[in-house]
mmCIF file of C-alpha atoms and ligand atoms in Angstrom:
data_model
loop_
_atom_site.group_PDB
_atom_site.id
_atom_site.type_symbol
_atom_site.label_atom_id
_atom_site.label_comp_id
_atom_site.label_asym_id
_atom_site.label_seq_id
_atom_site.Cartn_x
_atom_site.Cartn_y
_atom_site.Cartn_z
ATOM 1 C CA MET A 29 91.223 83.884 85.403
ATOM 2 C CA THR A 30 91.667 83.538 89.120
ATOM 3 C CA ASP A 31 88.923 84.153 91.650
ATOM 4 C CA GLY A 32 91.334 84.996 94.458
ATOM 5 C CA TRP A 33 92.962 88.180 95.641
ATOM 6 C CA ASP A 34 96.383 86.551 95.946
ATOM 7 C CA ALA A 35 98.138 88.705 93.370
ATOM 8 C CA LEU A 36 97.080 91.952 95.059
ATOM 9 C CA ALA A 37 97.376 90.552 98.585
ATOM 10 C CA ALA A 38 101.029 89.777 97.872
ATOM 11 C CA GLY A 39 101.636 93.520 98.158
ATOM 12 C CA ILE A 40 100.066 93.718 101.617
ATOM 13 C CA GLU A 41 102.177 93.503 104.762
ATOM 14 C CA CYS A 42 99.216 92.868 107.059
ATOM 15 C CA GLU A 43 95.453 93.276 107.173
ATOM 16 C CA LEU A 44 94.445 96.111 109.482
ATOM 17 C CA LEU A 45 90.651 96.260 109.122
ATOM 18 C CA PRO A 46 88.815 93.186 107.854
ATOM 19 C CA GLU A 47 85.952 93.678 105.409
ATOM 20 C CA ALA A 48 83.310 92.654 107.981
ATOM 21 C CA ASP A 49 84.575 95.217 110.526
ATOM 22 C CA ILE A 50 84.444 97.975 107.917
ATOM 23 C CA GLN A 51 80.917 97.009 106.844
ATOM 24 C CA GLN A 52 79.751 96.957 110.465
ATOM 25 C CA ARG A 53 81.251 100.368 111.209
ATOM 26 C CA VAL A 54 79.885 101.890 107.985
ATOM 27 C CA HIS A 55 76.463 100.578 108.940
ATOM 28 C CA GLU A 56 76.737 102.271 112.370
ATOM 29 C CA LEU A 57 77.884 105.548 110.819
ATOM 30 C CA GLY A 58 75.033 105.413 108.307
ATOM 31 C CA GLN A 59 72.487 104.930 111.062
ATOM 32 C CA GLU A 60 74.002 107.762 113.111
ATOM 33 C CA LEU A 61 74.066 110.143 110.158
ATOM 34 C CA ALA A 62 70.523 109.257 109.093
ATOM 35 C CA ALA A 63 69.314 109.935 112.645
ATOM 36 C CA HIS A 64 71.103 113.299 112.619
ATOM 37 C CA TYR A 65 69.868 114.517 109.222
ATOM 38 C CA GLY A 66 66.394 112.953 109.196
ATOM 39 C CA ASP A 67 64.406 114.348 106.265
ATOM 40 C CA ARG A 68 66.629 117.437 105.762
ATOM 41 C CA LYS A 69 68.325 115.913 102.702
ATOM 42 C CA PRO A 70 72.033 116.617 103.216
ATOM 43 C CA LEU A 71 74.439 117.051 100.319
ATOM 44 C CA LEU A 72 77.243 114.543 100.685
ATOM 45 C CA VAL A 73 80.489 115.679 99.060
ATOM 46 C CA GLY A 74 82.867 112.804 98.400
ATOM 47 C CA VAL A 75 86.547 113.498 97.883
ATOM 48 C CA LEU A 76 87.823 111.715 94.777
ATOM 49 C CA ASN A 77 89.223 109.191 94.287
ATOM 50 C CA GLY A 78 89.759 107.642 97.678
ATOM 51 C CA ALA A 79 86.287 108.178 99.151
ATOM 52 C CA VAL A 80 84.348 106.563 96.303
ATOM 53 C CA ILE A 81 84.024 103.127 97.888
ATOM 54 C CA PHE A 82 83.203 104.547 101.322
ATOM 55 C CA MET A 83 80.594 106.902 99.828
ATOM 56 C CA ALA A 84 78.951 104.081 97.873
ATOM 57 C CA ASP A 85 78.630 101.916 100.974
ATOM 58 C CA LEU A 86 77.753 104.774 103.351
ATOM 59 C CA VAL A 87 74.781 106.144 101.390
ATOM 60 C CA ARG A 88 73.364 102.631 101.184
ATOM 61 C CA GLN A 89 73.372 102.513 104.990
ATOM 62 C CA MET A 90 71.518 105.847 105.273
ATOM 63 C CA PRO A 91 67.796 105.162 104.896
ATOM 64 C CA VAL A 92 66.952 108.839 104.248
ATOM 65 C CA ALA A 93 66.965 111.141 101.214
ATOM 66 C CA VAL A 94 70.459 112.366 100.320
ATOM 67 C CA ASP A 95 72.153 114.125 97.432
ATOM 68 C CA PHE A 96 75.721 113.309 96.628
ATOM 69 C CA GLU A 97 78.471 114.807 94.522
ATOM 70 C CA PHE A 98 82.210 114.562 94.246
ATOM 71 C CA MET A 99 85.138 116.947 94.315
ATOM 72 C CA ALA A 100 88.712 116.247 93.380
ATOM 73 C CA VAL A 101 91.520 118.029 95.132
ATOM 74 C CA SER A 102 95.191 117.490 94.878
ATOM 75 C CA SER A 103 97.924 118.069 97.351
ATOM 76 C CA TYR A 104 101.080 118.465 95.350
ATOM 77 C CA GLY A 105 103.727 115.986 96.304
ATOM 78 C CA LEU A 106 104.946 112.458 96.077
ATOM 79 C CA ALA A 107 102.979 109.253 96.497
ATOM 80 C CA THR A 108 103.212 108.780 100.238
ATOM 81 C CA GLU A 109 103.984 112.306 101.440
ATOM 82 C CA THR A 110 101.427 115.077 101.696
ATOM 83 C CA SER A 111 102.817 118.460 100.744
ATOM 84 C CA GLY A 112 101.556 121.818 101.930
ATOM 85 C CA VAL A 113 99.561 122.969 98.904
ATOM 86 C CA VAL A 114 96.016 121.954 97.973
ATOM 87 C CA ARG A 115 94.110 122.906 94.816
ATOM 88 C CA ILE A 116 90.755 122.013 93.252
ATOM 89 C CA LEU A 117 90.921 119.648 90.278
ATOM 90 C CA LYS A 118 87.163 119.110 89.990
ATOM 91 C CA ASP A 119 84.622 121.380 91.645
ATOM 92 C CA LEU A 120 80.984 120.816 92.609
ATOM 93 C CA SER A 121 78.270 121.515 90.072
ATOM 94 C CA THR A 122 75.697 122.216 92.806
ATOM 95 C CA ASP A 123 75.047 125.486 94.635
ATOM 96 C CA ILE A 124 75.532 124.697 98.326
ATOM 97 C CA THR A 125 73.997 127.919 99.688
ATOM 98 C CA ASP A 126 71.853 127.048 102.727
ATOM 99 C CA ARG A 127 72.506 123.325 102.279
ATOM 100 C CA GLU A 128 73.673 120.983 104.988
ATOM 101 C CA VAL A 129 76.937 119.631 103.592
ATOM 102 C CA LEU A 130 78.651 116.444 104.713
ATOM 103 C CA VAL A 131 82.198 116.027 103.429
ATOM 104 C CA VAL A 132 82.998 112.326 102.988
ATOM 105 C CA GLU A 133 86.709 111.522 103.239
ATOM 106 C CA ASP A 134 88.654 108.287 103.169
ATOM 107 C CA ILE A 135 91.418 109.264 105.576
ATOM 108 C CA ILE A 136 92.755 112.186 107.591
ATOM 109 C CA ASP A 137 96.522 112.179 107.468
ATOM 110 C CA SER A 138 98.048 115.652 107.893
ATOM 111 C CA GLY A 139 94.565 117.183 108.029
ATOM 112 C CA LEU A 140 95.478 119.605 105.264
ATOM 113 C CA THR A 141 92.860 118.476 102.735
ATOM 114 C CA VAL A 142 89.921 118.683 105.127
ATOM 115 C CA ARG A 143 91.088 122.015 106.523
ATOM 116 C CA TYR A 144 91.233 123.395 102.976
ATOM 117 C CA LEU A 145 87.850 121.931 102.003
ATOM 118 C CA ARG A 146 86.172 123.321 105.095
ATOM 119 C CA ARG A 147 87.581 126.754 104.316
ATOM 120 C CA ILE A 148 86.536 126.936 100.665
ATOM 121 C CA LEU A 149 83.095 125.389 101.233
ATOM 122 C CA GLU A 150 82.454 127.719 104.166
ATOM 123 C CA GLU A 151 82.872 130.694 101.795
ATOM 124 C CA ARG A 152 79.865 129.451 99.799
ATOM 125 C CA SER A 153 77.407 130.031 102.677
ATOM 126 C CA PRO A 154 76.131 126.527 103.379
ATOM 127 C CA ALA A 155 73.767 126.064 106.332
ATOM 128 C CA ASP A 156 76.260 123.678 107.917
ATOM 129 C CA ILE A 157 79.376 121.656 107.154
ATOM 130 C CA LYS A 158 80.209 118.384 108.806
ATOM 131 C CA VAL A 159 82.965 115.907 107.991
ATOM 132 C CA VAL A 160 82.908 112.122 108.130
ATOM 133 C CA THR A 161 86.085 110.167 107.560
ATOM 134 C CA LEU A 162 86.475 106.425 107.482
ATOM 135 C CA LEU A 163 89.998 106.557 108.906
ATOM 136 C CA ARG A 164 92.020 108.995 110.981
ATOM 137 C CA LYS A 165 95.694 108.558 111.713
ATOM 138 C CA GLU A 166 97.142 108.867 115.176
ATOM 139 C CA LYS A 167 99.492 111.717 114.457
ATOM 140 C CA ALA A 168 99.965 115.396 115.037
ATOM 141 C CA GLY A 169 97.937 117.428 112.574
ATOM 142 C CA ALA A 170 95.314 114.776 111.962
ATOM 143 C CA HIS A 171 93.659 115.777 115.224
ATOM 144 C CA ASP A 172 93.972 119.539 114.715
ATOM 145 C CA VAL A 173 91.233 119.659 112.110
ATOM 146 C CA GLU A 174 87.542 119.458 113.032
ATOM 147 C CA VAL A 175 86.054 116.096 112.083
ATOM 148 C CA ASP A 176 82.558 115.155 113.223
ATOM 149 C CA TYR A 177 82.417 111.426 112.557
ATOM 150 C CA VAL A 178 85.362 108.994 112.497
ATOM 151 C CA GLY A 179 85.123 105.350 111.464
ATOM 152 C CA PHE A 180 88.420 104.100 112.847
ATOM 153 C CA GLU A 181 91.476 105.603 114.526
ATOM 154 C CA ILE A 182 94.494 103.901 112.968
ATOM 155 C CA PRO A 183 98.257 103.917 113.535
ATOM 156 C CA ASP A 184 100.459 106.261 111.537
ATOM 157 C CA GLU A 185 101.156 103.770 108.729
ATOM 158 C CA PHE A 186 100.565 104.016 104.993
ATOM 159 C CA VAL A 187 97.383 102.026 104.389
ATOM 160 C CA VAL A 188 95.652 100.829 101.226
ATOM 161 C CA GLY A 189 92.403 99.184 100.174
ATOM 162 C CA TYR A 190 88.715 100.150 100.387
ATOM 163 C CA GLY A 191 89.363 103.128 98.103
ATOM 164 C CA LEU A 192 92.875 103.979 99.270
ATOM 165 C CA ASP A 193 95.730 103.474 96.861
ATOM 166 C CA MET A 194 99.447 103.388 96.588
ATOM 167 C CA GLY A 195 100.462 104.624 93.157
ATOM 168 C CA GLY A 196 96.982 103.813 91.843
ATOM 169 C CA LYS A 197 97.023 100.241 93.127
ATOM 170 C CA PHE A 198 94.912 98.454 95.772
ATOM 171 C CA ARG A 199 91.834 100.715 95.720
ATOM 172 C CA ASN A 200 89.573 97.758 94.994
ATOM 173 C CA LEU A 201 90.728 95.574 97.885
ATOM 174 C CA PRO A 202 87.658 95.019 100.083
ATOM 175 C CA TYR A 203 89.649 95.440 103.314
ATOM 176 C CA VAL A 204 92.241 97.928 104.611
ATOM 177 C CA GLY A 205 95.807 96.787 104.980
ATOM 178 C CA ILE A 206 99.298 98.104 105.427
ATOM 179 C CA ALA A 207 101.145 98.002 102.115
ATOM 180 C CA LYS A 208 104.598 96.483 101.804
ATOM 181 C CA VAL A 209 107.194 99.133 101.160
ATOM 182 C CA PRO A 210 108.076 98.615 97.483
HETATM 183 P P1 IMP B 306 95.828 114.860 104.312
HETATM 184 O O1 IMP B 306 97.294 114.722 104.594
HETATM 185 O O2 IMP B 306 95.008 114.711 105.571
HETATM 186 O O3 IMP B 306 95.531 116.118 103.559
HETATM 187 O O4 IMP B 306 95.436 113.637 103.397
HETATM 188 C C1 IMP B 306 95.454 113.824 102.024
HETATM 189 C C2 IMP B 306 95.078 112.607 101.227
HETATM 190 O O5 IMP B 306 96.254 111.787 101.157
HETATM 191 C C3 IMP B 306 94.000 111.692 101.756
HETATM 192 O O6 IMP B 306 92.700 112.102 101.440
HETATM 193 C C4 IMP B 306 94.340 110.416 101.004
HETATM 194 O O7 IMP B 306 93.782 110.446 99.716
HETATM 195 C C5 IMP B 306 95.864 110.470 100.948
HETATM 196 N N1 IMP B 306 96.456 109.641 102.014
HETATM 197 C C6 IMP B 306 96.896 110.024 103.221
HETATM 198 N N2 IMP B 306 97.346 108.977 103.936
HETATM 199 C C7 IMP B 306 97.175 107.896 103.152
HETATM 200 C C8 IMP B 306 97.437 106.490 103.323
HETATM 201 O O8 IMP B 306 97.909 105.992 104.373
HETATM 202 N N3 IMP B 306 97.138 105.693 102.263
HETATM 203 C C9 IMP B 306 96.608 106.163 101.105
HETATM 204 N N4 IMP B 306 96.326 107.463 100.903
HETATM 205 C C10 IMP B 306 96.606 108.316 101.917
HETATM 206 MG MG1 MG B 307 91.189 111.450 100.169
#
């Protein structure tokens, strides 16, 4: 057994967001969201699998009552390219009518996933939909979709760690880094 991250870190080109910076920003977002929602008990909808780590940390920085659930969506396509089609793989089991919904995303890349989620959730008559994403890429498309809270604006690179993967790997890294091209 090794207690280091060396084996995984060998696949990382460079660290982009250190663990402490992420924790600090998640704390700020949690405080901001808690102040916004107060005692209105929002329903947080995490997008599997990438947003799991962010969701787990975020709700623990929101000192108010919340509900949370997860959805899985898939954009058809290859590992590092987002294609144009999105479909639901796992839906909510909660009725969101008249609820204040907060979609929790790991990253906005093309913006396609969040645009799709906003559209299908809107059809279910929630009281409100907001979106929080940990990361948003500096690229066309990413800024065309309405996002209410952004953790970090990042360059248009393929990033991994803190929930984000490349071919299933690196999700458990506690920081965000740019992966080496395999
Ligand atoms: P979209 O292109 O905004 O629809 O992003 C779709 C999904 O692709 C995101 O929710 C992530 O799960 C994944 N994704 C996009 N960019 C990256 C990246 O740089 N690293 C890892 N996953 C990514
Ligand atoms: Mg995602």
